[in-house]
Coordinates of C-alpha atoms and ligand atoms in Angstrom, one line a residue:
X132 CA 0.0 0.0 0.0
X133 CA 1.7 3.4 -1.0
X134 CA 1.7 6.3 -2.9
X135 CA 1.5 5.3 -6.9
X136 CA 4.8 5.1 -8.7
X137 CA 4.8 8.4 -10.8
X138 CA 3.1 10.4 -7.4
X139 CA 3.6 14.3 -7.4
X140 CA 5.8 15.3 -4.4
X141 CA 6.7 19.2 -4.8
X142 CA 6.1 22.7 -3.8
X143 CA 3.3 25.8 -4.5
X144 CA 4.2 29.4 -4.7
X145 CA 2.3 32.4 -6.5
X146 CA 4.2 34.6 -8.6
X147 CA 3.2 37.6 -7.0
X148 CA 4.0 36.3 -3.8
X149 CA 7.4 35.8 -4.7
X150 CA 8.8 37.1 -8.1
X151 CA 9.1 40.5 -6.9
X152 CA 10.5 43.0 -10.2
X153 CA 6.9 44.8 -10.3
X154 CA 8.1 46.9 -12.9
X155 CA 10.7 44.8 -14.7
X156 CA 11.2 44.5 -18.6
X157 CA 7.8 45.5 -19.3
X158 CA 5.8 43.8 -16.6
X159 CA 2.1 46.0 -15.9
X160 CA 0.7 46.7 -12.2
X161 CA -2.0 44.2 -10.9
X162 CA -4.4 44.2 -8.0
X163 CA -2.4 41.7 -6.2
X164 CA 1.0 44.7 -6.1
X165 CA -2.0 47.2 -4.6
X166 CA -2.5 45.7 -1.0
X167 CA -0.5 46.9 1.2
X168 CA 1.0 45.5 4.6
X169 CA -0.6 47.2 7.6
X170 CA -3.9 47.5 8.9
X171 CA -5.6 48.6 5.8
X172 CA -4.9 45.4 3.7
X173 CA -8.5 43.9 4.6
X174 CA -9.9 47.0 3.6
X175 CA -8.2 47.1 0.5
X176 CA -8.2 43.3 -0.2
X177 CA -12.0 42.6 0.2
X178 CA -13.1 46.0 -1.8
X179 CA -14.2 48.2 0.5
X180 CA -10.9 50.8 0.1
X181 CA -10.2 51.9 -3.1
X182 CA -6.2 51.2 -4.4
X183 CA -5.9 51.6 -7.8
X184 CA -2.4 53.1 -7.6
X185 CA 0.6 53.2 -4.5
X186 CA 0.7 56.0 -2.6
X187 CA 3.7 57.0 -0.1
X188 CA 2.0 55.8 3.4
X189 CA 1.9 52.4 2.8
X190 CA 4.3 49.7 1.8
X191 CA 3.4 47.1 -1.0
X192 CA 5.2 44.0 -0.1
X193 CA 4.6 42.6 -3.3
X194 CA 6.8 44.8 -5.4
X195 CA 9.9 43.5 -4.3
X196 CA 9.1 40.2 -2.1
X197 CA 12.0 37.6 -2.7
X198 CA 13.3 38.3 -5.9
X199 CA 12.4 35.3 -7.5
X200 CA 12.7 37.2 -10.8
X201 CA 16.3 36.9 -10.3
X202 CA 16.8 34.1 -7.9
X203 CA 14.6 31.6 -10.1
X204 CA 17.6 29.2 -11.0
X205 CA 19.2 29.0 -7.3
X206 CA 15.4 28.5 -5.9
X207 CA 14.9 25.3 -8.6
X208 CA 18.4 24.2 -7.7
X209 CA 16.9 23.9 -3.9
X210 CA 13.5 22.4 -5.1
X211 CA 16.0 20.0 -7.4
X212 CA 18.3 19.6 -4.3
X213 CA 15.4 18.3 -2.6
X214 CA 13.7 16.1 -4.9
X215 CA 10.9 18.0 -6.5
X216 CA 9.0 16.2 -9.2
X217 CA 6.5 18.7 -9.4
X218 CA 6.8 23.0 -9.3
X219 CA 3.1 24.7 -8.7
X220 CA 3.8 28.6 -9.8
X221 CA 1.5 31.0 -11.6
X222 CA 1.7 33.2 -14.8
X223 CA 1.8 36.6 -13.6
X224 CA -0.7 38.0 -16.4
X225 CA 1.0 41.3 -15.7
X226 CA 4.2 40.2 -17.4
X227 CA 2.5 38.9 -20.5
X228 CA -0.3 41.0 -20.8
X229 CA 0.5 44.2 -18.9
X230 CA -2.5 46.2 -19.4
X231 CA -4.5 43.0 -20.4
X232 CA -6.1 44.3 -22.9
X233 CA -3.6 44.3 -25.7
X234 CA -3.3 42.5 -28.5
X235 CA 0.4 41.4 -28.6
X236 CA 2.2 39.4 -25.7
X237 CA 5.2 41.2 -24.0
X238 CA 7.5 39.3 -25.4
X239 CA 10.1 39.4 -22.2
X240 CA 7.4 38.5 -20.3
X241 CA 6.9 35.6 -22.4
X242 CA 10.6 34.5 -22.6
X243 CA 10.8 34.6 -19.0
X244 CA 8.7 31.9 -17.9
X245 CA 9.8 29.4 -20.9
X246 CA 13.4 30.2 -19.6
X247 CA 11.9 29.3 -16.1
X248 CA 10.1 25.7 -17.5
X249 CA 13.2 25.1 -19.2
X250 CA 15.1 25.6 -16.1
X251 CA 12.2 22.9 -14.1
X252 CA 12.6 20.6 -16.8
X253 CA 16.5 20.5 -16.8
X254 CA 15.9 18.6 -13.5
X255 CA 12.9 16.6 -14.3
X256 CA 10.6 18.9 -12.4
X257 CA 7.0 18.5 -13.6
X258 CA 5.3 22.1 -14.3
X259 CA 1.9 22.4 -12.8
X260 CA 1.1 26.3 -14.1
X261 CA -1.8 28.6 -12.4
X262 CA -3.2 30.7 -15.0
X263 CA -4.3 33.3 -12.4
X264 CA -3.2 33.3 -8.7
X265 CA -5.3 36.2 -7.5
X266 CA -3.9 38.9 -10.3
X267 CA -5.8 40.7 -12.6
X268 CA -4.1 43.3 -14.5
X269 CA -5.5 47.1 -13.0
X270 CA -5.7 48.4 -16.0
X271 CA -8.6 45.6 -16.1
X272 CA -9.7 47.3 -13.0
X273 CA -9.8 50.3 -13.9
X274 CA -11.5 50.5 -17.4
X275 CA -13.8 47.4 -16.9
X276 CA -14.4 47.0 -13.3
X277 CA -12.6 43.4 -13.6
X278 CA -14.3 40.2 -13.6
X279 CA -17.6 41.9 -13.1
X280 CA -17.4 42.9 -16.9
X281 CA -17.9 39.8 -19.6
X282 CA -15.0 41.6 -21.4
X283 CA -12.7 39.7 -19.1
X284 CA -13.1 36.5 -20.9
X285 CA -11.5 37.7 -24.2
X286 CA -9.1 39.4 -22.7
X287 CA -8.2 35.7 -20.4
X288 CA -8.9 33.4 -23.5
X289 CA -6.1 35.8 -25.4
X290 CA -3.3 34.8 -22.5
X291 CA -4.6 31.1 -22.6
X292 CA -4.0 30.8 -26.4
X293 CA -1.1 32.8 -26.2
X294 CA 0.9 30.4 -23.8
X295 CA -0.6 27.0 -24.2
X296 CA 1.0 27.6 -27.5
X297 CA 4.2 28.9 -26.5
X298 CA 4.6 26.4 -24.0
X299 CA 3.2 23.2 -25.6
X300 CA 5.3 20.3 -24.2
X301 CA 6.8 21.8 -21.7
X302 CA 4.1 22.6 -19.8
X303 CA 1.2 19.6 -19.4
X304 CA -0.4 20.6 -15.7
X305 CA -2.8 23.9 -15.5
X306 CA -5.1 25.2 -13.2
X307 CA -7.9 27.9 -14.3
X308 CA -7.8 30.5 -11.8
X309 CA -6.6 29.7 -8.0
X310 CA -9.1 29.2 -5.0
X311 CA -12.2 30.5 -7.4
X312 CA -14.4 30.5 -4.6
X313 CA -12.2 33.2 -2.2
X314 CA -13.9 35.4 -4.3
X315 CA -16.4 35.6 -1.8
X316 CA -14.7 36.5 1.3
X317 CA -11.5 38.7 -0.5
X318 CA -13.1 40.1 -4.2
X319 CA -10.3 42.3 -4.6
X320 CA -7.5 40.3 -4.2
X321 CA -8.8 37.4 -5.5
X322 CA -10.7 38.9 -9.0
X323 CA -10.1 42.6 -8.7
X324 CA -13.2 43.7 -7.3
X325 CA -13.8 47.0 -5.6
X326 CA -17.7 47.8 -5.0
X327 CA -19.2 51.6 -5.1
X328 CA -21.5 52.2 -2.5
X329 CA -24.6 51.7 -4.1
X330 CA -23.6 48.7 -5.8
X331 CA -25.0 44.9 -4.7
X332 CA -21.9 43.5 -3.6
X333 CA -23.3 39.8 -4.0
X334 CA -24.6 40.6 -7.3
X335 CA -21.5 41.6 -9.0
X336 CA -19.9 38.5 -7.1
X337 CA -22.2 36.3 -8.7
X338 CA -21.5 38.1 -11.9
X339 CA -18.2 37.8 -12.0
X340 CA -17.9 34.1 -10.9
X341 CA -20.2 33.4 -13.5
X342 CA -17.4 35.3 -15.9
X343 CA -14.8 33.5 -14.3
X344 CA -17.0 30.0 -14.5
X345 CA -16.9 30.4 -18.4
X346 CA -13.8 31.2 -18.6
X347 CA -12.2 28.7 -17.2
X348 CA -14.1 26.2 -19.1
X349 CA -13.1 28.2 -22.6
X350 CA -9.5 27.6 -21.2
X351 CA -10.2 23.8 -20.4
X352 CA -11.6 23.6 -24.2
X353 CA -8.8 25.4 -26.0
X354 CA -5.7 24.0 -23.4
X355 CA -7.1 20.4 -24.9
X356 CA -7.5 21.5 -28.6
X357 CA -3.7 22.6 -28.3
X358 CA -2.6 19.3 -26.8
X359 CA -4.5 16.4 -26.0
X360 CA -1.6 15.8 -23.7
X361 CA -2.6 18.9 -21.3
X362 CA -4.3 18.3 -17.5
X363 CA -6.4 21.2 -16.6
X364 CA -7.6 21.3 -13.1
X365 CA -10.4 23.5 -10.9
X366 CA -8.7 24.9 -7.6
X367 CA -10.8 25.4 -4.2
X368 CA -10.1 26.4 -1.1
X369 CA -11.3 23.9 0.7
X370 CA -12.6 25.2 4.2
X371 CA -14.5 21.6 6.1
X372 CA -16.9 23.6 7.6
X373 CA -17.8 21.5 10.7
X374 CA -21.2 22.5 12.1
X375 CA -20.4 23.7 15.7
X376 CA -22.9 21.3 17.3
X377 CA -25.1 18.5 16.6
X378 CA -27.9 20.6 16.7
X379 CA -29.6 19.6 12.8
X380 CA -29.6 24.0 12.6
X381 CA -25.8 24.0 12.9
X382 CA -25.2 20.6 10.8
X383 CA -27.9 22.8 7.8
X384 CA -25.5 25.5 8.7
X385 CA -22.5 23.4 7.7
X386 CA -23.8 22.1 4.5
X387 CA -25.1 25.7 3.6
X388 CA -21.6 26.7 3.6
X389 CA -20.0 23.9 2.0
X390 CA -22.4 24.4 -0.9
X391 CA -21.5 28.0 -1.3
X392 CA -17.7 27.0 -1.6
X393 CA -18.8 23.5 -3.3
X394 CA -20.9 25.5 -6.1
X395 CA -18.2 26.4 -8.1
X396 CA -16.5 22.9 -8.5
X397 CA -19.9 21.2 -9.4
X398 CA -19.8 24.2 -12.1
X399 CA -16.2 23.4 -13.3
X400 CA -16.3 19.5 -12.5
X401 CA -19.9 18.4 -14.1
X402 CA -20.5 21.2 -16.6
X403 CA -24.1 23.1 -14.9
X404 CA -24.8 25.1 -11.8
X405 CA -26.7 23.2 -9.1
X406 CA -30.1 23.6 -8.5
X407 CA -29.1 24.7 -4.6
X408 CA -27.3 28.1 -6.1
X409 CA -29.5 28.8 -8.9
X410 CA -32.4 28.9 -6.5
X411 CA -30.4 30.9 -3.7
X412 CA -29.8 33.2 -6.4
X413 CA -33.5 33.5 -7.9
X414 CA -34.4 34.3 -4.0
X415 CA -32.0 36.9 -3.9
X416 CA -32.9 38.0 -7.1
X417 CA -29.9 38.1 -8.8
X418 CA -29.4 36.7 -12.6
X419 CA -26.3 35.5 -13.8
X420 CA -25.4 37.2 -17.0
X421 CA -25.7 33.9 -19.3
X422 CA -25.1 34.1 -22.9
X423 CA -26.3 32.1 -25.7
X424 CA -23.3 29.4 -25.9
X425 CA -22.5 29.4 -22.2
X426 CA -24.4 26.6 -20.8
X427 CA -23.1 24.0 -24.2
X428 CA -19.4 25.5 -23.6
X429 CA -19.8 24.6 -19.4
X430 CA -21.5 21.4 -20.2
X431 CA -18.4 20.2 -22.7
X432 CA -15.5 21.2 -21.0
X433 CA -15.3 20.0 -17.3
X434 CA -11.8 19.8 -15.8
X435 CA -9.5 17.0 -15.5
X436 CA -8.8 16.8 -11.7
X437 CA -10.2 18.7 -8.4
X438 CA -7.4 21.0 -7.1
X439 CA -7.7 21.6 -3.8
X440 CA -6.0 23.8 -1.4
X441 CA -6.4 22.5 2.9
X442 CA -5.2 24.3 5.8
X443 CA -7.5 23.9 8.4
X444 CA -10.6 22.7 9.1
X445 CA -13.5 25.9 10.1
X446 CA -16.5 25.6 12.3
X447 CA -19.9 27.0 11.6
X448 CA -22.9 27.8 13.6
X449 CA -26.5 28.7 12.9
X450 CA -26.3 31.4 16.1
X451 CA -25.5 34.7 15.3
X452 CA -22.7 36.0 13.9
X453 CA -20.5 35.0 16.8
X454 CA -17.0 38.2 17.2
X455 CA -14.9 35.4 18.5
X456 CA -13.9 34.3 15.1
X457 CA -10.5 33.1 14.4
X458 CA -8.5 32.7 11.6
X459 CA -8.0 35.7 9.5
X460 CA -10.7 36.5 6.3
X461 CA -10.3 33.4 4.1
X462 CA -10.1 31.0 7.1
X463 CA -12.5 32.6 9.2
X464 CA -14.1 30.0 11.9
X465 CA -15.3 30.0 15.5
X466 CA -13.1 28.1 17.7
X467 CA -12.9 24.2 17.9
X468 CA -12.1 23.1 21.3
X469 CA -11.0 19.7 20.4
X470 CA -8.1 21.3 18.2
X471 CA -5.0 23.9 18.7
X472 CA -4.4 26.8 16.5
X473 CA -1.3 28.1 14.4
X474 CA -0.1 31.2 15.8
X475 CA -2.6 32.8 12.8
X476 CA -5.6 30.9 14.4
X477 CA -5.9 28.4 11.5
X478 CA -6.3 25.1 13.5
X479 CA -4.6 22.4 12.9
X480 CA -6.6 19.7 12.1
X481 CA -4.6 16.8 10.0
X482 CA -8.1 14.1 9.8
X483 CA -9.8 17.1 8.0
X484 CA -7.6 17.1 5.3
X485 CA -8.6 13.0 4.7
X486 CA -12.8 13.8 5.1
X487 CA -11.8 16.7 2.7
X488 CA -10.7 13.8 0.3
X489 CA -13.6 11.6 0.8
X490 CA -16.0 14.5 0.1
X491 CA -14.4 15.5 -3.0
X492 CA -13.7 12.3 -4.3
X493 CA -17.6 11.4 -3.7
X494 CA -18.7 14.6 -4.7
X495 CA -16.9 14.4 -8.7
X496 CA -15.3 11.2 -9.3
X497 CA -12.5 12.7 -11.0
X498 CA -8.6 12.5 -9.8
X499 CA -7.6 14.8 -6.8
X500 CA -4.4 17.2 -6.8
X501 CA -3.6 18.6 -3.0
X502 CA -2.2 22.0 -4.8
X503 CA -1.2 23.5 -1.4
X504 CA -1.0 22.6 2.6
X505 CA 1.3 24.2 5.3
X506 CA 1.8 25.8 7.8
X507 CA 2.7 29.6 8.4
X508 CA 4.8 30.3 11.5
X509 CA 6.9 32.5 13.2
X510 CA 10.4 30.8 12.7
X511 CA 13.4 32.0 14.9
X512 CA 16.4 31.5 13.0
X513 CA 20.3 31.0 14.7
X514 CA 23.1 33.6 13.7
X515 CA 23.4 31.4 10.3
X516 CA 20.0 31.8 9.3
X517 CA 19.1 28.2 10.2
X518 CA 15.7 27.2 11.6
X519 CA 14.9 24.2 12.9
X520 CA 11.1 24.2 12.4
X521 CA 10.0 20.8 14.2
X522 CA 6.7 22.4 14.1
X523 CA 6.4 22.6 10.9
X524 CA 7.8 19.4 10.3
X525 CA 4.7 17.8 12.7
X526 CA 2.1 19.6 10.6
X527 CA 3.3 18.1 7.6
X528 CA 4.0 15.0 8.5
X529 CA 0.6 14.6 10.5
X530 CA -0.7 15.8 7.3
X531 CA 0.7 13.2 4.8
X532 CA -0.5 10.4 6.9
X533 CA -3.7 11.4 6.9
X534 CA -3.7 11.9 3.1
X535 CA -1.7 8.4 2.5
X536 CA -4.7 6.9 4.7
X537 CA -7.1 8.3 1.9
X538 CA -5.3 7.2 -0.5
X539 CA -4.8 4.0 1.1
X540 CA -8.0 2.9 3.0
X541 CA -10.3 5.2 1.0
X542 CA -8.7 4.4 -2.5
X543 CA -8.5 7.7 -3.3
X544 CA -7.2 8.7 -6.7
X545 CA -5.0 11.3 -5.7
X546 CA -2.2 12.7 -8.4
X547 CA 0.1 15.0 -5.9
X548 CA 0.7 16.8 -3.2
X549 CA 2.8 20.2 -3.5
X550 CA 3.3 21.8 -0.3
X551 CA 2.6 25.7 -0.1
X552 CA 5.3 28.0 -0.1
X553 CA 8.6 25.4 -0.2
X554 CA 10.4 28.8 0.0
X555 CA 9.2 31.3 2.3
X556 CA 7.1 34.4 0.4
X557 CA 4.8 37.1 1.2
X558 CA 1.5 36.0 2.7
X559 CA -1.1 36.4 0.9
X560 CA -3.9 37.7 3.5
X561 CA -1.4 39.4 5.4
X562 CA 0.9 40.9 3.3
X563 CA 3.8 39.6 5.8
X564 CA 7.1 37.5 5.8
X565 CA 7.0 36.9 9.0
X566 CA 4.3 34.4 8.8
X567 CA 6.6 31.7 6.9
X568 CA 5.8 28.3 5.5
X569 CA 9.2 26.8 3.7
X570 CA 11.6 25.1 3.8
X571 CA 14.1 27.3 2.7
X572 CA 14.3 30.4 4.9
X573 CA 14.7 34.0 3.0
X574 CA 16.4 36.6 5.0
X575 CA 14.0 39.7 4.4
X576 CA 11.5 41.1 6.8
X577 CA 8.3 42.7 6.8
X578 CA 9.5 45.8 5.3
X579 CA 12.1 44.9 2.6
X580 CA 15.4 44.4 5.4
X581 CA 17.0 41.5 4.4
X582 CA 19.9 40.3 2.1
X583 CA 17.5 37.7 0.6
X584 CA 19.9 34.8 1.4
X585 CA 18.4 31.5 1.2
X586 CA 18.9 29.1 3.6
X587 CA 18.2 25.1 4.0
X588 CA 15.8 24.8 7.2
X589 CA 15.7 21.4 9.0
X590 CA 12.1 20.5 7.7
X591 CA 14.4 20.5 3.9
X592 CA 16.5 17.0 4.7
X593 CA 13.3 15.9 5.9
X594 CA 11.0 16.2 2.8
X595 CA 13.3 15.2 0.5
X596 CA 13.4 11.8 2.5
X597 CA 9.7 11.8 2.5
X598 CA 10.0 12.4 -1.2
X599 CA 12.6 9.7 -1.8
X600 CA 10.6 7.5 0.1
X601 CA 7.8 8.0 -1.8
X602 CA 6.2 8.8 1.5
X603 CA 7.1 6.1 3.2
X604 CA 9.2 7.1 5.9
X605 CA 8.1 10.5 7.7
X606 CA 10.3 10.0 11.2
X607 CA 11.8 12.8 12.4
Ligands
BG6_982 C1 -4.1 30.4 -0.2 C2 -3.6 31.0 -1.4 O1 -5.2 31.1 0.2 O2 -3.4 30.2 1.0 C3 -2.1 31.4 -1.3 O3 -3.8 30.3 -2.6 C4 -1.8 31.8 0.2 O4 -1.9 32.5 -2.2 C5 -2.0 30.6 1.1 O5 -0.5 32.4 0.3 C6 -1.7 30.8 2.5 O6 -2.3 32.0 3.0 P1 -1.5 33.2 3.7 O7 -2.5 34.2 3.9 O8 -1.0 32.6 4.9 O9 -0.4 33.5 2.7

């Protein structure tokens, strides 16, 4: 009983998290460079504060963050070093497209990540490309309002064909757009949405998914036409809402808010909207903007394999909004007493990750990806930078038993597992570097102190024996 043969072991990162060069060889400003570190990032982040350009009071960690731009080659050394077969990363739309709307790719942009696959391939690292982590070009924002305007879906199906062309063969793995459903709790960040006041906030959410829902199954259709070859996957931020007790209010509560997460993937994974949303929506009168074509195009072009993202589990209750919530924005959960939290109240919960699985797997049918799972913590590194991160090494390792027992005792199909943030990056609710999740350690701070230095943490020797185990062995 084990992992199978060819299993995905490897890492996640975002390029805005981590690239850094904003403004390098032609690269455009995107929503995800506008949200600054501090106590307006919420604000800014879930649409209610208007950043459409920087300003001098805040600092926008995102501009610089670790250099990737120029560190790319040591940083797949590292992942190499440690026995990747498998590098998650997203597209910054930015560099290809600056303004989005164009009609001709930046073509540094364009060389840039081919030099970068080249570079994964050299060592036998596997691709697996997110079309769009959270960025959206603000020039998109600005002119068209972002995904609320069915303009978006040229202006996405013009990158797709652009690089599944240019990158035919060398990459095979894609995913649509990551965590589509954290449009709901962060619209900014995650699609570029910033509501005027007298605007239906859920109604242009609803809008724009639907954009985004088409979208990604035009990308599905033309990433096969290109190459039969080519995997495209759905990515969700999978949040196990437990309900809080066994009260049948708080377990309606539960499913409620799986569905409203879960509504997207039966969308991307069987080709129609549910009859649970469609009527939600008709109650709150809102009507998605279908098209003649939309439903046929849905209904042809489901995805290959559920992406998922797992952190933490979240508890739900039918009471009131409770104030003790815990967690951050896209986490957000009353406390579970049964469980301990991560210093960012995201608690720990390794058998969620496996119920997670059997849901999913239930739910579509279709192969499962674990596209990210970590933990952020404070690390405390000696006078050489090193960290030993036993904590981290628990969380993980807790983790991969508990997905090896759904792949063994459930007979889960399950294709990989990359681990968020393998190098440490900017957070993406927070906006810090403090909270880290890698295994390499990056000397830079909150606020852009650091040499950028990377250095081999403890939990590194340990995942590349978990790797060349295939999972077997996760002593420590
Ligand atoms: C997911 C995102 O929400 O979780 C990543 O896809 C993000 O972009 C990760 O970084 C961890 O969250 P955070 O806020 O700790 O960076």
């Amino acid at each position: 009983m084990s992992f199978r043969k060819d299993f995905l072991w490897g890492g996640a990162t975002a390029a805005n998290q981590c690239e850094g060069a904003y403004a390098v060889d032609g690269r455009g400003i995107a929503n995800v460079d506008l949200s600054p570190i501090g106590e307006d990032r919420i604000k800014v982040i879930t649409g209610k504060l208007k950043m459409f350009d920087f300003d001098d009071q805040h600092f926008y960690p995102a501009r610089e963050a670790i250099d990737m731009y120029h560190h790319y080659k040591e940083d797949i050394a590292l992942f190499a070093d440690m026995g990747f077969r498998v590098y998650r990363l997203s597209i910054a739309w930015s560099r290809i497209f600056p303004k989005g709307d164009e009609l001709e790719p930046n073509e540094a942009g364009l060389q840039f990540y081919e030099d970068l696959f080249n570079e994964c391939r050299k060592y036998n690292i596997e691709p697996l490309v997110t079309i769009t982590h959270f960025d959206c070009p603000i020039h998109l924002v600005k002119e068209y309002g972002a995904w609320r305007n069915r303009k978006l879906i040229v202006f996405y199906e013009r990158l797709c064909r652009v690089i599944f062309n240019r990158y035919k063969g060398l990459v095979k793995y894609w995913i649509t757009f990551n965590e589509i459903n954290a449009i709901l709790e962060a619209p900014f960040l995650a699609a570029g949405l910033y509501f005027e006041e007298h605007e239906d906030v859920e109604a242009v959410k609803y809008i724009a998914s639907h954009h985004e829902l088409v979208a990604s199954a035009l990308a599905t259709k033309i990433a096969h036409e290109v190459d039969p070859e080519n995997k495209v996957g759905c990515m969700l931020a999978a949040l196990a809402p437990y309900p809080q007790t066994c009260n049948p209010e708080d377990i309606w509560k539960s499913k409620q808010a799986e569905n409203e997460s879960y509504f997207f993937i039966d969308v991307q994974a069987r080709g129609e909207y549910p009859a649970y949303v469609l009527k939600a929506l008709e109650r709150k009168n809102i009507t998605l903007p279908f098209q003649d074509g939309d439903r046929e195009l849905l209904k042809e072009n489901t995805v290959d394999f559920i992406g998922f993202s797992y952190y933490s589990s979240t508890v739900v209750s039918a009471a009131p909004k409770s104030t003790d919530s815990i967690g951050g924005v896209l986490l957000s959960s009353l406390p579970n007493p049964y469980l301990k939290a991560s210093e960012w109240g995201q608690q720990i919960d390794p058998l969620g990750l496996r119920i997670t699985m059997n849901t999913l797997y239930d739910r579509y049918q279709k192969p499962l990806f674990i596209v990210e799972n970590g933990l952020g913590a404070v690390d405390i590194p000696d006078k050489n930078n090193y960290v030993e991160d036993d904590y981290r090494i628990k969380y993980l390792s807790d983790h991969i038993k508990a997905m090896r027992d759904g792949v063994n005792y459930d007979g889960i199909d399950l294709l990989g597992y990359t681990v968020w943030g393998p190098i440490d990056l900017v957070s993406a609710e927070s906006g810090e570097m403090k909270k880290r999740y890698g295994f390499i350690h990056v000397d830079r701070d909150n606020f852009g102190q650091g040499t950028l230095k990377r250095t081999k943490k403890k939990s590194f020797e340990w995942y590349k024996k978990v790797i060349s185990s295939n999972g077997e062995d996760l002593n420590y």
